[in-house]
């Protein structure tokens, strides 16, 4: 019988423990650390660390954060002469404490406006509002917030400009002005135009024209945010890839800013994220109220795998991939476009367990190593 020295046993055991530990600590942010940021959108409760298990998951898996709601204008600027930075201060502090990339969402958006903003009808008053709003918020977090969605969802599906209160009062110039004001308030922050369905051809053409116009007229645009509210079978990988290439050709970064994949049927094959649209529910529209069947889990995993495979192919062009929510239970898709449904669009389920979709994303990196 061969004698094994005790110290060899100890070393071998330590190596085994080390390997096991390394395997267990694999996370999305670590796996993709040399490719692009892996982000998530945080709710108010998550920012305030109301749930320790959720917080542990967030810190382990993600290295970039976006505020899901609390930085929208109805919350940060509720009255003409009043700002409220209580929650946004906590959000930024959370990101700094955990050494995360911090993204500000959003400065100019037609939706979730404070009521007083919707009533602005005079161009001079609107100019004053925009200057005060953007300058105050961006200056306050100068050097602390890494990037901003300066303008959010300014386009219709056909690529024309949305008839928002900003367009009606100021015309197209509001787009250029917004980016100029943001740059002046924090020259080092990355500035993005963010929208949904801009991987679809008509809307993509409109977004490209919009970004070119802003840049030609002296506005600074560092990147485009493709929201990525997608479905199991659409948009096609070809359209997503074409979008990455065409936006990158403008000399800007490409981010996927609000990624989730609905597994539920949508009325009229609805696409995108127009939050004003609501529909009546039915059993047909809520087919998985208790759990997701394995067959759909597999389809979701395959979809995520194919998408991230494409992202890795173009990692030199992509700055960040952010999921819109930490887990399924938090997802806005449980209530949109039909209230009260149970959706399963993210890599983590409502109990915080990772799904096959999570494994499929990680697998792409493991097979390369």
XYZ file of C-alpha atoms in Angstrom:
369
model
C 0.000 0.000 0.000
C 1.386 3.337 -1.072
C 1.798 5.864 1.732
C 0.480 9.372 1.016
C 2.008 12.147 3.023
C -0.512 14.068 5.177
C 0.395 17.452 3.681
C -0.433 16.125 0.184
C -3.864 15.133 1.425
C -4.348 18.627 2.859
C -3.208 20.321 -0.366
C -5.416 18.068 -2.478
C -8.388 18.773 -0.228
C -7.784 22.510 -0.368
C -7.569 22.426 -4.144
C -10.826 20.506 -4.333
C -12.538 22.994 -2.019
C -11.092 25.875 -4.027
C -12.383 24.431 -7.313
C -15.820 23.803 -5.823
C -15.900 27.297 -4.372
C -14.877 28.798 -7.710
C -17.628 26.917 -9.492
C -20.237 28.046 -6.980
C -19.236 31.692 -7.238
C -19.565 31.841 -11.020
C -21.857 34.741 -11.884
C -23.051 36.589 -14.948
C -20.933 39.645 -14.180
C -17.795 37.548 -13.659
C -18.369 35.408 -16.726
C -18.795 38.450 -18.959
C -16.409 40.827 -17.189
C -14.143 41.112 -20.234
C -17.030 41.557 -22.672
C -19.590 44.095 -21.418
C -21.388 45.165 -18.246
C -24.206 42.923 -17.037
C -26.874 45.093 -15.478
C -30.288 45.021 -13.864
C -33.075 47.460 -13.057
C -33.680 48.052 -9.359
C -37.013 48.716 -7.685
C -37.323 51.134 -4.766
C -37.372 48.217 -2.292
C -34.191 46.780 -3.800
C -32.457 50.145 -3.621
C -33.381 50.329 0.063
C -32.275 46.697 0.579
C -35.614 45.521 1.949
C -34.823 41.879 1.091
C -31.399 40.509 2.030
C -31.618 37.521 -0.353
C -32.459 39.749 -3.302
C -29.624 42.073 -2.371
C -27.165 39.206 -2.211
C -28.254 38.054 -5.668
C -27.972 41.559 -7.129
C -24.470 42.081 -5.754
C -23.313 38.656 -6.916
C -24.676 38.691 -10.455
C -24.637 42.309 -11.689
C -22.079 45.087 -12.065
C -24.350 47.758 -13.568
C -27.622 49.210 -12.305
C -30.499 51.293 -13.642
C -33.348 52.644 -11.518
C -36.553 51.016 -12.710
C -38.758 54.005 -11.821
C -37.497 56.366 -9.138
C -35.462 58.666 -11.427
C -38.338 59.367 -13.794
C -39.494 62.981 -13.749
C -42.742 62.443 -11.840
C -40.622 61.326 -8.872
C -37.528 63.525 -9.117
C -39.330 66.757 -10.086
C -42.896 66.492 -8.737
C -43.549 70.236 -8.644
C -42.208 73.138 -10.659
C -40.161 74.518 -7.785
C -39.486 71.226 -5.990
C -37.077 68.348 -6.599
C -37.034 65.117 -4.626
C -33.682 63.323 -4.600
C -34.208 61.067 -1.573
C -34.489 57.838 -3.556
C -32.082 58.772 -6.347
C -29.454 59.602 -3.703
C -29.933 56.117 -2.247
C -29.714 54.577 -5.712
C -26.414 56.276 -6.518
C -25.025 55.477 -3.066
C -25.958 51.806 -3.579
C -24.073 51.692 -6.875
C -21.026 53.411 -5.422
C -20.942 51.153 -2.360
C -20.993 48.066 -4.578
C -18.613 49.499 -7.209
C -21.205 49.240 -9.985
C -21.640 51.108 -13.262
C -24.509 53.540 -12.609
C -26.955 54.466 -15.367
C -29.469 57.329 -15.067
C -32.955 56.681 -16.470
C -34.343 59.033 -17.762
C -34.135 62.799 -18.328
C -36.615 63.594 -21.121
C -39.548 61.231 -21.641
C -43.152 61.873 -22.637
C -44.463 59.312 -20.137
C -44.510 59.336 -16.324
C -44.272 63.098 -16.333
C -45.300 65.108 -13.293
C -48.810 66.526 -14.021
C -47.558 70.110 -14.139
C -45.123 69.231 -16.943
C -47.894 67.916 -19.178
C -49.602 71.318 -19.011
C -46.656 73.285 -20.397
C -47.854 74.817 -23.674
C -45.481 77.761 -24.125
C -42.117 77.291 -25.856
C -40.292 79.696 -23.548
C -41.629 77.894 -20.479
C -40.662 74.515 -21.943
C -37.130 75.726 -22.724
C -36.798 76.976 -19.157
C -38.092 73.672 -17.791
C -35.694 71.575 -19.878
C -32.680 73.661 -18.959
C -33.515 73.645 -15.256
C -34.511 69.960 -15.155
C -31.530 68.513 -17.030
C -28.939 70.877 -15.570
C -30.090 70.405 -11.982
C -30.261 66.616 -12.088
C -27.146 65.880 -14.146
C -25.048 68.466 -12.267
C -26.093 67.006 -8.924
C -24.672 63.618 -9.894
C -21.743 64.870 -11.952
C -18.914 62.352 -11.830
C -21.116 59.841 -9.988
C -23.628 58.679 -12.600
C -21.683 57.099 -15.468
C -24.264 57.361 -18.233
C -27.710 58.781 -18.944
C -30.731 58.064 -21.090
C -31.000 61.677 -22.170
C -34.047 61.218 -24.400
C -36.314 58.194 -24.121
C -38.782 56.900 -26.733
C -39.054 59.922 -29.029
C -40.112 57.889 -32.088
C -43.267 56.356 -33.513
C -43.181 52.844 -34.980
C -42.745 54.210 -38.520
C -39.663 56.173 -37.482
C -41.341 59.582 -37.375
C -41.095 61.771 -34.295
C -43.655 61.165 -31.560
C -46.037 64.064 -30.949
C -44.939 64.571 -27.364
C -45.374 67.723 -25.316
C -41.710 68.470 -26.057
C -42.095 68.227 -29.839
C -45.322 70.243 -29.804
C -43.793 73.146 -27.870
C -40.216 73.190 -29.183
C -40.140 71.210 -32.409
C -37.273 68.869 -33.284
C -34.781 71.214 -31.657
C -35.651 69.827 -28.236
C -33.677 66.661 -29.066
C -30.462 68.541 -29.804
C -30.960 70.877 -26.852
C -31.420 67.978 -24.433
C -28.095 66.391 -25.376
C -26.278 69.737 -25.325
C -27.621 70.533 -21.863
C -26.663 67.111 -20.521
C -23.137 67.373 -21.912
C -22.675 70.819 -20.427
C -23.821 69.601 -17.002
C -21.432 66.618 -17.032
C -19.027 66.470 -19.993
C -17.628 63.076 -18.976
C -20.932 61.190 -18.636
C -21.928 58.897 -21.516
C -25.110 60.090 -23.202
C -27.615 57.699 -24.806
C -30.744 57.796 -26.921
C -32.980 54.960 -25.656
C -36.023 53.358 -27.325
C -37.927 50.117 -27.955
C -38.402 48.344 -31.316
C -35.487 50.265 -32.835
C -34.161 46.975 -34.156
C -37.193 46.969 -36.518
C -36.296 48.420 -39.941
C -38.559 51.496 -40.141
C -37.999 52.606 -36.566
C -34.279 51.841 -36.838
C -34.033 54.131 -39.843
C -35.773 56.848 -37.835
C -33.415 56.373 -34.883
C -30.357 56.527 -37.127
C -31.635 59.727 -38.750
C -32.378 61.208 -35.319
C -28.921 60.412 -33.932
C -27.218 61.762 -37.055
C -29.213 64.994 -36.794
C -28.316 65.503 -33.140
C -24.624 64.929 -33.856
C -24.578 67.177 -36.931
C -26.148 69.993 -34.921
C -23.550 69.745 -32.163
C -25.150 67.370 -29.678
C -23.042 64.674 -28.070
C -24.435 61.148 -28.461
C -22.207 58.389 -27.099
C -24.549 55.495 -27.558
C -27.918 54.038 -28.404
C -29.995 51.988 -26.001
C -31.972 49.188 -27.635
C -34.479 48.208 -24.965
C -34.878 44.564 -25.975
C -38.436 43.876 -24.834
C -38.547 40.807 -27.050
C -40.457 37.591 -27.696
C -39.525 33.926 -28.082
C -39.565 34.097 -31.893
C -39.018 37.754 -32.719
C -37.272 39.947 -33.571
C -34.995 37.802 -35.692
C -31.320 37.510 -34.877
C -30.641 38.935 -38.339
C -32.501 42.164 -37.494
C -30.771 42.449 -34.120
C -27.368 41.947 -35.741
C -28.148 44.428 -38.498
C -29.070 46.959 -35.829
C -25.827 46.432 -33.902
C -23.826 46.967 -37.088
C -25.765 49.995 -38.348
C -25.755 51.838 -35.024
C -22.106 51.031 -34.428
C -21.308 52.457 -37.863
C -22.421 55.851 -36.504
C -19.391 55.775 -34.220
C -21.450 55.148 -31.074
C -21.761 52.390 -28.479
C -24.652 49.935 -28.488
C -26.332 48.969 -25.221
C -29.200 46.580 -24.601
C -30.905 48.437 -21.815
C -34.154 46.737 -20.747
C -33.809 43.115 -21.813
C -36.615 40.663 -21.098
C -38.351 37.993 -23.177
C -42.098 37.496 -22.811
C -43.304 33.892 -22.972
C -46.986 34.859 -23.049
C -49.297 35.590 -25.987
C -49.831 39.280 -26.686
C -53.046 40.807 -28.030
C -52.836 41.616 -31.745
C -49.237 40.392 -31.698
C -48.333 43.532 -29.793
C -44.657 44.491 -29.772
C -42.585 46.977 -27.846
C -43.191 48.781 -24.577
C -45.844 51.467 -25.048
C -46.999 51.492 -21.435
C -50.256 53.363 -22.122
C -51.700 50.310 -23.878
C -53.914 48.050 -21.735
C -56.035 45.035 -22.648
C -58.543 42.737 -20.973
C -57.283 39.463 -19.555
C -58.486 35.924 -20.207
C -57.359 32.355 -19.509
C -56.041 32.142 -23.049
C -53.827 35.166 -22.420
C -52.554 33.807 -19.082
C -51.688 30.176 -19.921
C -49.110 29.551 -17.150
C -50.556 31.029 -13.933
C -48.776 28.554 -11.622
C -45.550 27.512 -13.358
C -43.762 27.513 -16.686
C -43.804 24.157 -18.529
C -40.412 22.584 -19.276
C -41.016 22.929 -23.010
C -41.290 26.720 -22.669
C -38.393 26.862 -20.194
C -36.283 25.206 -22.877
C -37.436 27.622 -25.557
C -36.638 30.585 -23.306
C -33.179 29.159 -22.581
C -32.518 28.608 -26.287
C -33.643 32.143 -27.085
C -31.379 33.698 -24.469
C -28.490 31.531 -25.592
C -28.826 32.586 -29.227
C -29.116 36.258 -28.257
C -26.046 36.212 -26.011
C -24.105 34.275 -28.618
C -24.793 37.178 -30.972
C -23.843 39.697 -28.288
C -20.509 37.947 -27.805
C -19.894 37.993 -31.540
C -20.153 41.796 -31.410
C -18.812 42.422 -27.912
C -16.446 45.070 -29.267
C -19.493 47.196 -30.116
C -21.635 46.527 -27.034
C -21.144 48.478 -23.805
C -23.815 46.995 -21.530
C -26.570 44.399 -21.347
C -29.162 45.215 -18.685
C -32.096 42.990 -17.717
C -35.308 44.860 -16.903
C -35.717 43.517 -13.399
C -33.876 41.123 -11.114
C -36.383 38.260 -11.143
C -39.694 37.172 -12.669
C -41.780 38.231 -9.686
C -40.649 41.824 -10.141
C -41.208 42.043 -13.885
C -43.462 44.766 -15.282
C -44.631 42.180 -17.852
C -46.818 40.569 -15.175
C -49.111 43.590 -15.567
C -48.474 44.741 -19.150
C -50.225 44.782 -21.545
C -52.733 42.746 -19.520
C -52.928 43.210 -15.770
C -52.537 40.295 -13.379
C -50.813 37.754 -15.604
C -47.856 35.599 -14.598
C -44.900 36.036 -16.926
C -41.447 34.459 -16.809
C -39.162 36.732 -18.848
C -35.912 36.807 -16.851
C -33.049 34.415 -15.983
C -34.186 34.250 -12.319
C -37.595 33.040 -11.160
C -39.788 34.650 -8.510
C -38.085 32.629 -5.755
C -34.661 33.930 -6.928
C -33.554 30.560 -8.287
C -31.737 30.651 -11.590
C -33.562 29.115 -14.535
C -32.369 27.160 -17.560
C -32.106 30.529 -19.273
C -29.423 31.539 -16.764
C -27.473 28.345 -17.398
C -27.700 28.861 -21.158
C -26.151 32.327 -20.847
C -23.344 31.087 -18.603
C -22.709 28.025 -20.782
C -21.520 30.208 -23.650
C -18.605 31.416 -21.553
C -17.830 28.047 -19.954
C -17.504 26.327 -23.326
C -15.027 28.992 -24.453
C -12.809 28.726 -21.389
